[in-house]
Structure formats: C-alpha cells, structure tokens
Amino acid sequence: MAFHFKLTKGAAKGPRTGTLNTPHGAVSTPAFMPVATRGMLRGISPTQIRPLGGEIVLGNAFHLAARPGVETVRAIGGLHNFLGWDGPVLTDSGGFQVFSLKAADRIHDAGVRVEHPVQGGLIDWTPELAFQTQAALGPDIAMVLDVCPANPKNQDEVALAVKRTLSWAGIQANLHEARGAADSGQALFGIVQGGTLSDLREECAAGLLRLGFDGFAVGGVSVGEGHEAMMTGLDLSVRWLPPEKIRYLMGVGTPLDLIEAVARGIDIFDCVFPTRSGRFGTALTWGGRLNLLNSQFKEDAAPIDPDCPCEACRSTVPRGALRAGFQAKELLPPILVSTHNLHFVLDLMSRMRIAIAKGDFEALRTQIRAAYPAGKRLLS
Ligand SMILES: [Zn+2]
C-alpha cells in the first residue's frame, strides 16, 4: 500500500479525522505516536502497543545512526525488525534532539556540527546525511532536518533558522524526488519553523509548499515557551497548510496541548511526556493528574485508576504499593504508570476521533480543559 492521507471529516480549519495509509498499514487520525528514540519504548513491549491503542511508532534517525548504527539496523532486517513492530514507523531526523544537545552555536549553512552522543567527538549532521540515514533505515515516513531556534521570539535568530530550514528542505526534497518520492515506499515531511513570528511562519510554510512534501509538521513550538505561545505558533502555521495534507505537531503530548492542537486541525503527534511522567510517578486520569509519590496515597488500596481498563490498572497493584515501590526504586512502578499513561493518551485520541465524528468535540475539550487547566505544572 502506498502512502496516502484521506480526510474523513473536517477541512482546513478545526478538528478533523482521517486515515493515513502507509506501506505497513493504516493509522486513524488524530493519532499519537509512542516514542522509541533509540529503537525501544521505555519499559513497554512492542506487543503492548496495539492493545494500548497505538498504530504508529516514532524512532530517531540521529540516535539510531549513533547507536547501533545504520549498518547494524540493516543487518537486523531494517527498522521495523529492529523495533519488533510491523506497523507504520516515522523517524525524526534528529533536528530537535541535535539542538537540545546545546549545539546552537555550531549550526552553519551546510549542517550542524554536533557531539557524537555515544563516542564523543564532533560530527557534521547535514541534510544529506539525515535524508540518506532515513532512506537506509527504512521508516514509512522520514522527516527533513530543520533548524529549531532556541528563542522563538528573537527575530534575527528565527529568520536565520527559517532561511536554513528552507535551504535544507530544498536539498532533501530533491533527494526525495530522485528516489521516486513517496513511490519509493517512504514519505517525506517538511517542517514549518518561524517561532511565534507571523511573517516568518508564513514565509517558511510558503517555501515548503513550493517544494512539495507528502505531509507537513509544525516545529519549534515545544521549546518551553508555554501553552499560549505554543498555540500562537500553531495558529500562525496551520493557516498556510493545504487541508488535504497530513499535519504533524512535533514533541507535544500533554492532554491539554493535544486537544487544543486537534481543535486547530493537527492530525498526528509524538511526545515522551506520557512515559516520562509515568517514570516520575505522575499518573494521567480523566479527573486530572495524580502524583503517586504524595503521602495521601501511602495507604491507598485502589489501582492507578479504578475505572481504567489498561493492563497496569487491571494488575490491581495499589497506589500505596506503587508509591513504596517508587521510593525503593523498584523497576515495576515506572513501567506500570508509563503503561497506564500511554493508554490514557491513546484512549484520549480515540475519544477525540469518536467525538469529531459525532460532532460533539467541544464537550470533550471542555472536560480536558477542566481536568488539565493551562499553567498548572504537570510534573512536580
Ligand atoms: Zn490504566
């Protein structure tokens, strides 16, 4: 099956549902992608992904190229085999991760000079290398290497990031075309940068549209600028994107951010938030978040969420036991709470799809806004 996105409800503005077809199967959107940066989900087996409601998984080309290396992944039969997952896979080019490695002063016109995350020493991560690495790894969807500015409000910094993002996008669009574009079995998405600056978001989106991509991501909105600025960057980007192409918001995964982004027409997401927060003892529930380390749970005999049908809640391990286990640094509590949180986020996506189809999305949005108000810290 070739790459194809079909909207089933909705249009350019507002929440929408669709089906993303890939060579490894279909994904119902809006969808959330569990994150396997280095080829493994943290504490979660690939056999659990479908029962939890996941249909597509994300890996990171930069980290996989560093360890175990592209040749090793190929020797194991490609990225799907390496992941132990036969469904759709998207890889990030590593742009965001490269920048979070504090390489901002090492970006140049041809790429970014970055420390090798395993061996140390500096390597040049270029648009050509990011493209070729993903072509060799074999995900269903590859992402362009882009430039994510550290300060989304700094005009000069954001303008330079957009200039380089467009220049690099051109190089990668040409390489994609030369491989046969999506007919090669791999789609390529462009990434809109531009911080919170209206004209730069427009310039970046327009430049990417001229180059032509199989889908579009909105980048640079999850760099610690807060919910409101994130939604501003999103609004400034989505308005320029063609309705028939899939839209991906990178690195976003709190319940409030997910539902507000879907309300603005985003189709797919990825984020380490559900599993990372679970590892630190924060459980996501329909009533809001629970910090299981709080003393109020010391003698609590209920499971993580008594109303939740997930494997972790059905295990009936009580909150009080999880709290004691977290304190004793046991392995099981982070796994159980991560599993539950991933189920919660995937269930939220499923409920959004149903609500959009039925036309009562706003009721679900109100419920999430009440349980996860903006400005409230999700980790303590
Ligand atoms: Zn659960």
GROMACS .gro file of C-alpha atoms and ligand atoms in nm:
model
  381
    1MET     CA    1   0.000   0.000   0.000
    2ALA     CA    2   0.140   0.337  -0.097
    3PHE     CA    3   0.147   0.645   0.120
    4HIS     CA    4  -0.184   0.831   0.115
    5PHE     CA    5  -0.377   1.055   0.352
    6LYS     CA    6  -0.754   1.087   0.328
    7LEU     CA    7  -0.965   1.324   0.535
    8THR     CA    8  -1.287   1.160   0.652
    9LYS     CA    9  -1.429   1.459   0.840
   10GLY     CA   10  -1.326   1.823   0.869
   11ALA     CA   11  -1.137   2.058   0.640
   12ALA     CA   12  -0.875   2.331   0.662
   13LYS     CA   13  -0.985   2.467   1.000
   14GLY     CA   14  -1.099   2.296   1.316
   15PRO     CA   15  -1.078   1.934   1.432
   16ARG     CA   16  -1.066   1.664   1.167
   17THR     CA   17  -1.048   1.287   1.129
   18GLY     CA   18  -0.869   1.095   0.859
   19THR     CA   19  -0.689   0.779   0.755
   20LEU     CA   20  -0.317   0.767   0.688
   21ASN     CA   21  -0.223   0.473   0.468
   22THR     CA   22   0.139   0.358   0.471
   23PRO     CA   23   0.325   0.054   0.331
   24HIS     CA   24   0.296  -0.101   0.681
   25GLY     CA   25  -0.073  -0.037   0.740
   26ALA     CA   26  -0.324   0.234   0.816
   27VAL     CA   27  -0.345   0.486   1.101
   28SER     CA   28  -0.667   0.655   1.215
   29THR     CA   29  -0.614   1.024   1.288
   30PRO     CA   30  -0.591   1.222   1.510
   31ALA     CA   31  -0.320   0.984   1.631
   32PHE     CA   32  -0.045   0.978   1.893
   33MET     CA   33   0.289   0.809   1.823
   34PRO     CA   34   0.464   0.641   2.118
   35VAL     CA   35   0.833   0.732   2.115
   36ALA     CA   36   1.112   0.477   2.068
   37THR     CA   37   1.401   0.722   2.028
   38ARG     CA   38   1.672   0.457   2.026
   39GLY     CA   39   1.451   0.183   1.883
   40MET     CA   40   1.282   0.086   2.208
   41LEU     CA   41   0.986   0.217   2.402
   42ARG     CA   42   1.087   0.273   2.763
   43GLY     CA   43   0.951  -0.013   2.971
   44ILE     CA   44   0.686  -0.111   2.715
   45SER     CA   45   0.699  -0.415   2.486
   46PRO     CA   46   0.609  -0.373   2.117
   47THR     CA   47   0.339  -0.639   2.167
   48GLN     CA   48   0.161  -0.397   2.404
   49ILE     CA   49   0.134  -0.109   2.154
   50ARG     CA   50  -0.176  -0.228   1.965
   51PRO     CA   51  -0.367  -0.338   2.280
   52LEU     CA   52  -0.293   0.008   2.425
   53GLY     CA   53  -0.440   0.166   2.110
   54GLY     CA   54  -0.120   0.264   1.923
   55GLU     CA   55  -0.097   0.229   1.544
   56ILE     CA   56   0.230   0.407   1.460
   57VAL     CA   57   0.564   0.437   1.641
   58LEU     CA   58   0.836   0.703   1.625
   59GLY     CA   59   1.212   0.646   1.618
   60ASN     CA   60   1.500   0.890   1.592
   61ALA     CA   61   1.739   0.863   1.297
   62PHE     CA   62   2.018   1.063   1.463
   63HIS     CA   63   2.027   0.846   1.774
   64LEU     CA   64   1.989   0.519   1.581
   65ALA     CA   65   2.274   0.622   1.349
   66ALA     CA   66   2.490   0.685   1.657
   67ARG     CA   67   2.397   0.352   1.818
   68PRO     CA   68   2.377   0.082   1.697
   69GLY     CA   69   2.448   0.239   1.354
   70VAL     CA   70   2.265   0.217   1.024
   71GLU     CA   71   2.453  -0.094   0.907
   72THR     CA   72   2.359  -0.286   1.222
   73VAL     CA   73   1.991  -0.194   1.184
   74ARG     CA   74   2.006  -0.306   0.819
   75ALA     CA   75   2.176  -0.634   0.917
   76ILE     CA   76   1.887  -0.698   1.158
   77GLY     CA   77   1.644  -0.654   0.869
   78GLY     CA   78   1.562  -0.284   0.883
   79LEU     CA   79   1.400  -0.054   1.133
   80HIS     CA   80   1.069  -0.242   1.164
   81ASN     CA   81   1.251  -0.563   1.256
   82PHE     CA   82   1.477  -0.373   1.492
   83LEU     CA   83   1.172  -0.226   1.669
   84GLY     CA   84   0.992  -0.561   1.682
   85TRP     CA   85   0.696  -0.378   1.528
   86ASP     CA   86   0.542  -0.449   1.188
   87GLY     CA   87   0.316  -0.140   1.178
   88PRO     CA   88   0.385   0.211   1.047
   89VAL     CA   89   0.700   0.390   1.166
   90LEU     CA   90   0.805   0.757   1.144
   91THR     CA   91   1.159   0.871   1.212
   92ASP     CA   92   1.261   1.215   1.321
   93SER     CA   93   1.574   1.345   1.152
   94GLY     CA   94   1.718   1.440   1.488
   95GLY     CA   95   1.691   1.813   1.435
   96PHE     CA   96   1.525   1.884   1.767
   97GLN     CA   97   1.749   1.641   1.955
   98VAL     CA   98   2.058   1.791   1.794
   99PHE     CA   99   1.955   2.132   1.920
  100SER     CA  100   1.873   2.005   2.265
  101LEU     CA  101   2.235   1.884   2.278
  102LYS     CA  102   2.323   2.255   2.300
  103ALA     CA  103   2.472   2.275   1.953
  104ALA     CA  104   2.312   2.608   1.862
  105ASP     CA  105   2.647   2.781   1.824
  106ARG     CA  106   2.765   2.509   1.588
  107ILE     CA  107   2.498   2.545   1.319
  108HIS     CA  108   2.635   2.651   0.981
  109ASP     CA  109   2.484   2.686   0.636
  110ALA     CA  110   2.560   2.326   0.538
  111GLY     CA  111   2.452   2.149   0.858
  112VAL     CA  112   2.521   2.125   1.227
  113ARG     CA  113   2.841   2.018   1.400
  114VAL     CA  114   2.735   1.810   1.694
  115GLU     CA  115   2.891   1.589   1.954
  116HIS     CA  116   2.852   1.218   1.882
  117PRO     CA  117   2.617   1.105   2.162
  118VAL     CA  118   2.798   0.772   2.210
  119GLN     CA  119   3.162   0.809   2.106
  120GLY     CA  120   3.212   1.180   2.179
  121GLY     CA  121   3.397   1.398   1.927
  122LEU     CA  122   3.229   1.625   1.676
  123ILE     CA  123   3.044   1.506   1.365
  124ASP     CA  124   2.866   1.700   1.090
  125TRP     CA  125   2.495   1.617   1.075
  126THR     CA  126   2.379   1.751   0.740
  127PRO     CA  127   2.051   1.749   0.546
  128GLU     CA  128   2.206   1.499   0.302
  129LEU     CA  129   2.314   1.268   0.585
  130ALA     CA  130   1.978   1.295   0.767
  131PHE     CA  131   1.799   1.202   0.442
  132GLN     CA  132   2.032   0.915   0.349
  133THR     CA  133   2.026   0.775   0.703
  134GLN     CA  134   1.646   0.760   0.699
  135ALA     CA  135   1.642   0.614   0.346
  136ALA     CA  136   1.869   0.336   0.472
  137LEU     CA  137   1.680   0.275   0.798
  138GLY     CA  138   1.351   0.233   0.611
  139PRO     CA  139   1.072   0.403   0.811
  140ASP     CA  140   0.738   0.467   0.636
  141ILE     CA  141   0.778   0.840   0.699
  142ALA     CA  142   1.102   1.040   0.717
  143MET     CA  143   1.137   1.395   0.843
  144VAL     CA  144   1.356   1.666   0.695
  145LEU     CA  145   1.644   1.805   0.901
  146ASP     CA  146   1.543   2.158   1.000
  147VAL     CA  147   1.672   2.433   1.227
  148CYS     CA  148   1.483   2.485   1.551
  149PRO     CA  149   1.563   2.827   1.703
  150ALA     CA  150   1.623   2.828   2.079
  151ASN     CA  151   1.436   3.156   2.127
  152PRO     CA  152   1.109   3.154   1.928
  153LYS     CA  153   1.065   3.532   1.970
  154ASN     CA  154   1.410   3.652   1.856
  155GLN     CA  155   1.358   3.798   1.506
  156ASP     CA  156   1.718   3.760   1.380
  157GLU     CA  157   1.763   3.411   1.521
  158VAL     CA  158   1.428   3.286   1.391
  159ALA     CA  159   1.483   3.446   1.046
  160LEU     CA  160   1.817   3.268   1.008
  161ALA     CA  161   1.660   2.940   1.123
  162VAL     CA  162   1.385   2.975   0.860
  163LYS     CA  163   1.641   3.057   0.587
  164ARG     CA  164   1.845   2.747   0.667
  165THR     CA  165   1.535   2.529   0.718
  166LEU     CA  166   1.416   2.622   0.365
  167SER     CA  167   1.757   2.576   0.208
  168TRP     CA  168   1.795   2.232   0.370
  169ALA     CA  169   1.436   2.141   0.281
  170GLY     CA  170   1.520   2.210  -0.086
  171ILE     CA  171   1.819   1.974  -0.076
  172GLN     CA  172   1.612   1.698   0.086
  173ALA     CA  173   1.310   1.749  -0.146
  174ASN     CA  174   1.544   1.698  -0.444
  175LEU     CA  175   1.692   1.380  -0.293
  176HIS     CA  176   1.338   1.253  -0.223
  177GLU     CA  177   1.228   1.324  -0.580
  178ALA     CA  178   1.536   1.145  -0.717
  179ARG     CA  179   1.442   0.834  -0.515
  180GLY     CA  180   1.091   0.832  -0.663
  181ALA     CA  181   0.921   1.042  -0.393
  182ALA     CA  182   0.653   0.856  -0.192
  183ASP     CA  183   0.655   0.576  -0.454
  184SER     CA  184   0.992   0.476  -0.302
  185GLY     CA  185   0.790   0.339  -0.009
  186GLN     CA  186   0.893   0.629   0.215
  187ALA     CA  187   0.714   0.962   0.257
  188LEU     CA  188   0.899   1.283   0.346
  189PHE     CA  189   0.750   1.559   0.561
  190GLY     CA  190   0.863   1.923   0.565
  191ILE     CA  191   0.877   2.118   0.893
  192VAL     CA  192   0.742   2.471   0.938
  193GLN     CA  193   0.959   2.688   1.164
  194GLY     CA  194   0.920   3.057   1.242
  195GLY     CA  195   0.879   3.074   1.619
  196THR     CA  196   0.594   3.300   1.727
  197LEU     CA  197   0.656   3.545   1.439
  198SER     CA  198   0.371   3.564   1.189
  199ASP     CA  199   0.561   3.668   0.875
  200LEU     CA  200   0.833   3.408   0.929
  201ARG     CA  201   0.582   3.125   0.982
  202GLU     CA  202   0.415   3.232   0.656
  203GLU     CA  203   0.745   3.255   0.469
  204CYS     CA  204   0.852   2.911   0.589
  205ALA     CA  205   0.518   2.746   0.509
  206ALA     CA  206   0.503   2.907   0.163
  207GLY     CA  207   0.859   2.795   0.082
  208LEU     CA  208   0.786   2.437   0.189
  209LEU     CA  209   0.462   2.430  -0.014
  210ARG     CA  210   0.654   2.535  -0.325
  211LEU     CA  211   0.897   2.247  -0.273
  212GLY     CA  212   0.613   1.998  -0.224
  213PHE     CA  213   0.613   1.744   0.060
  214ASP     CA  214   0.395   1.442   0.145
  215GLY     CA  215   0.296   1.599   0.477
  216PHE     CA  216   0.381   1.897   0.695
  217ALA     CA  217   0.498   1.925   1.051
  218VAL     CA  218   0.487   2.226   1.278
  219GLY     CA  219   0.817   2.252   1.464
  220GLY     CA  220   0.966   2.485   1.720
  221VAL     CA  221   0.653   2.513   1.933
  222SER     CA  222   0.759   2.284   2.217
  223VAL     CA  223   1.076   2.453   2.340
  224GLY     CA  224   0.949   2.553   2.683
  225GLU     CA  225   0.757   2.862   2.578
  226GLY     CA  226   0.430   2.760   2.748
  227HIS     CA  227   0.086   2.662   2.626
  228GLU     CA  228  -0.029   3.001   2.493
  229ALA     CA  229   0.284   3.071   2.286
  230MET     CA  230   0.267   2.714   2.156
  231MET     CA  231  -0.089   2.770   2.034
  232THR     CA  232   0.015   3.102   1.877
  233GLY     CA  233   0.294   2.934   1.678
  234LEU     CA  234   0.048   2.665   1.578
  235ASP     CA  235  -0.223   2.908   1.463
  236LEU     CA  236   0.035   3.103   1.263
  237SER     CA  237   0.146   2.784   1.084
  238VAL     CA  238  -0.169   2.578   1.026
  239ARG     CA  239  -0.347   2.856   0.836
  240TRP     CA  240  -0.097   2.819   0.548
  241LEU     CA  241  -0.108   2.440   0.521
  242PRO     CA  242  -0.313   2.266   0.250
  243PRO     CA  243  -0.616   2.087   0.402
  244GLU     CA  244  -0.561   1.763   0.211
  245LYS     CA  245  -0.209   1.701   0.350
  246ILE     CA  246  -0.148   1.544   0.691
  247ARG     CA  247  -0.030   1.779   0.970
  248TYR     CA  248   0.206   1.674   1.246
  249LEU     CA  249   0.278   1.865   1.566
  250MET     CA  250   0.619   1.755   1.692
  251GLY     CA  251   0.703   1.690   2.055
  252VAL     CA  252   0.362   1.768   2.204
  253GLY     CA  253   0.175   1.530   2.430
  254THR     CA  254   0.008   1.675   2.740
  255PRO     CA  255  -0.371   1.619   2.743
  256LEU     CA  256  -0.446   1.994   2.714
  257ASP     CA  257  -0.191   2.054   2.435
  258LEU     CA  258  -0.319   1.751   2.242
  259ILE     CA  259  -0.684   1.851   2.247
  260GLU     CA  260  -0.615   2.219   2.177
  261ALA     CA  261  -0.393   2.126   1.882
  262VAL     CA  262  -0.654   1.886   1.743
  263ALA     CA  263  -0.905   2.171   1.778
  264ARG     CA  264  -0.672   2.368   1.547
  265GLY     CA  265  -0.654   2.097   1.280
  266ILE     CA  266  -0.349   1.885   1.374
  267ASP     CA  267  -0.359   1.514   1.280
  268ILE     CA  268  -0.060   1.340   1.443
  269PHE     CA  269   0.164   1.387   1.748
  270ASP     CA  270   0.458   1.236   1.932
  271CYS     CA  271   0.592   1.303   2.278
  272VAL     CA  272   0.786   1.135   2.557
  273PHE     CA  273   0.555   1.304   2.809
  274PRO     CA  274   0.323   1.008   2.889
  275THR     CA  275   0.608   0.765   2.957
  276ARG     CA  276   0.846   1.018   3.113
  277SER     CA  277   0.583   1.150   3.355
  278GLY     CA  278   0.494   0.789   3.440
  279ARG     CA  279   0.855   0.715   3.528
  280PHE     CA  280   0.844   1.002   3.776
  281GLY     CA  281   0.522   0.879   3.940
  282THR     CA  282   0.267   1.108   3.773
  283ALA     CA  283  -0.047   0.927   3.652
  284LEU     CA  284  -0.285   1.085   3.399
  285THR     CA  285  -0.654   1.029   3.468
  286TRP     CA  286  -0.985   1.169   3.345
  287GLY     CA  287  -1.008   1.363   3.671
  288GLY     CA  288  -0.661   1.519   3.628
  289ARG     CA  289  -0.310   1.415   3.721
  290LEU     CA  290  -0.213   1.218   4.032
  291ASN     CA  291   0.132   1.242   4.185
  292LEU     CA  292   0.157   0.893   4.329
  293LEU     CA  293   0.454   0.995   4.543
  294ASN     CA  294   0.231   1.220   4.753
  295SER     CA  295   0.179   1.099   5.109
  296GLN     CA  296  -0.200   1.095   5.054
  297PHE     CA  297  -0.152   0.771   4.856
  298LYS     CA  298   0.051   0.594   5.126
  299GLU     CA  299  -0.235   0.366   5.236
  300ASP     CA  300  -0.441   0.384   4.917
  301ALA     CA  301  -0.556   0.035   4.811
  302ALA     CA  302  -0.704   0.142   4.474
  303PRO     CA  303  -0.522   0.072   4.146
  304ILE     CA  304  -0.377   0.369   3.947
  305ASP     CA  305  -0.724   0.446   3.806
  306PRO     CA  306  -1.009   0.215   3.917
  307ASP     CA  307  -1.210   0.299   3.602
  308CYS     CA  308  -0.925   0.227   3.360
  309PRO     CA  309  -0.924  -0.099   3.161
  310CYS     CA  310  -0.549  -0.091   3.088
  311GLU     CA  311  -0.313  -0.376   3.174
  312ALA     CA  312  -0.145  -0.176   3.453
  313CYS     CA  313  -0.474  -0.095   3.627
  314ARG     CA  314  -0.607  -0.448   3.580
  315SER     CA  315  -0.292  -0.575   3.756
  316THR     CA  316  -0.457  -0.424   4.070
  317VAL     CA  317  -0.121  -0.317   4.215
  318PRO     CA  318  -0.241  -0.049   4.461
  319ARG     CA  319  -0.133   0.313   4.460
  320GLY     CA  320   0.018   0.267   4.805
  321ALA     CA  321   0.237  -0.020   4.680
  322LEU     CA  322   0.341   0.180   4.374
  323ARG     CA  323   0.437   0.473   4.599
  324ALA     CA  324   0.652   0.247   4.819
  325GLY     CA  325   0.799   0.087   4.507
  326PHE     CA  326   0.893   0.423   4.355
  327GLN     CA  327   1.065   0.517   4.680
  328ALA     CA  328   1.255   0.187   4.682
  329LYS     CA  329   1.350   0.239   4.313
  330GLU     CA  330   1.176  -0.082   4.208
  331LEU     CA  331   1.153  -0.147   3.831
  332LEU     CA  332   0.781  -0.220   3.816
  333PRO     CA  333   0.618   0.110   3.925
  334PRO     CA  334   0.770   0.320   3.641
  335ILE     CA  335   0.666   0.050   3.391
  336LEU     CA  336   0.308   0.025   3.520
  337VAL     CA  337   0.248   0.401   3.538
  338SER     CA  338   0.410   0.459   3.194
  339THR     CA  339   0.188   0.186   3.050
  340HIS     CA  340  -0.121   0.343   3.206
  341ASN     CA  341  -0.028   0.693   3.083
  342LEU     CA  342   0.031   0.570   2.730
  343HIS     CA  343  -0.309   0.401   2.740
  344PHE     CA  344  -0.464   0.725   2.870
  345VAL     CA  345  -0.320   0.937   2.587
  346LEU     CA  346  -0.406   0.678   2.318
  347ASP     CA  347  -0.758   0.649   2.464
  348LEU     CA  348  -0.787   1.030   2.457
  349MET     CA  349  -0.700   1.024   2.084
  350SER     CA  350  -0.961   0.753   2.026
  351ARG     CA  351  -1.225   0.954   2.214
  352MET     CA  352  -1.133   1.261   2.009
  353ARG     CA  353  -1.183   1.068   1.684
  354ILE     CA  354  -1.524   0.946   1.802
  355ALA     CA  355  -1.625   1.293   1.927
  356ILE     CA  356  -1.524   1.460   1.597
  357ALA     CA  357  -1.721   1.200   1.400
  358LYS     CA  358  -2.026   1.256   1.622
  359GLY     CA  359  -1.991   1.633   1.620
  360ASP     CA  360  -1.950   1.674   1.998
  361PHE     CA  361  -1.579   1.751   2.018
  362GLU     CA  362  -1.637   2.067   2.226
  363ALA     CA  363  -1.778   1.866   2.519
  364LEU     CA  364  -1.460   1.657   2.534
  365ARG     CA  365  -1.249   1.974   2.501
  366THR     CA  366  -1.430   2.129   2.798
  367GLN     CA  367  -1.373   1.813   3.003
  368ILE     CA  368  -0.997   1.812   2.933
  369ARG     CA  369  -0.964   2.185   2.998
  370ALA     CA  370  -1.125   2.134   3.338
  371ALA     CA  371  -0.906   1.835   3.432
  372TYR     CA  372  -0.582   1.983   3.290
  373PRO     CA  373  -0.602   2.363   3.322
  374ALA     CA  374  -0.338   2.572   3.138
  375GLY     CA  375  -0.050   2.692   3.350
  376LYS     CA  376  -0.071   2.407   3.600
  377ARG     CA  377   0.251   2.210   3.624
  378LEU     CA  378   0.215   1.851   3.513
  379LEU     CA  379   0.525   1.727   3.689
  380SER     CA  380   0.608   1.811   4.046
  381ZN      ZN  381  -0.478   0.226   3.348
   0.00000   0.00000   0.00000
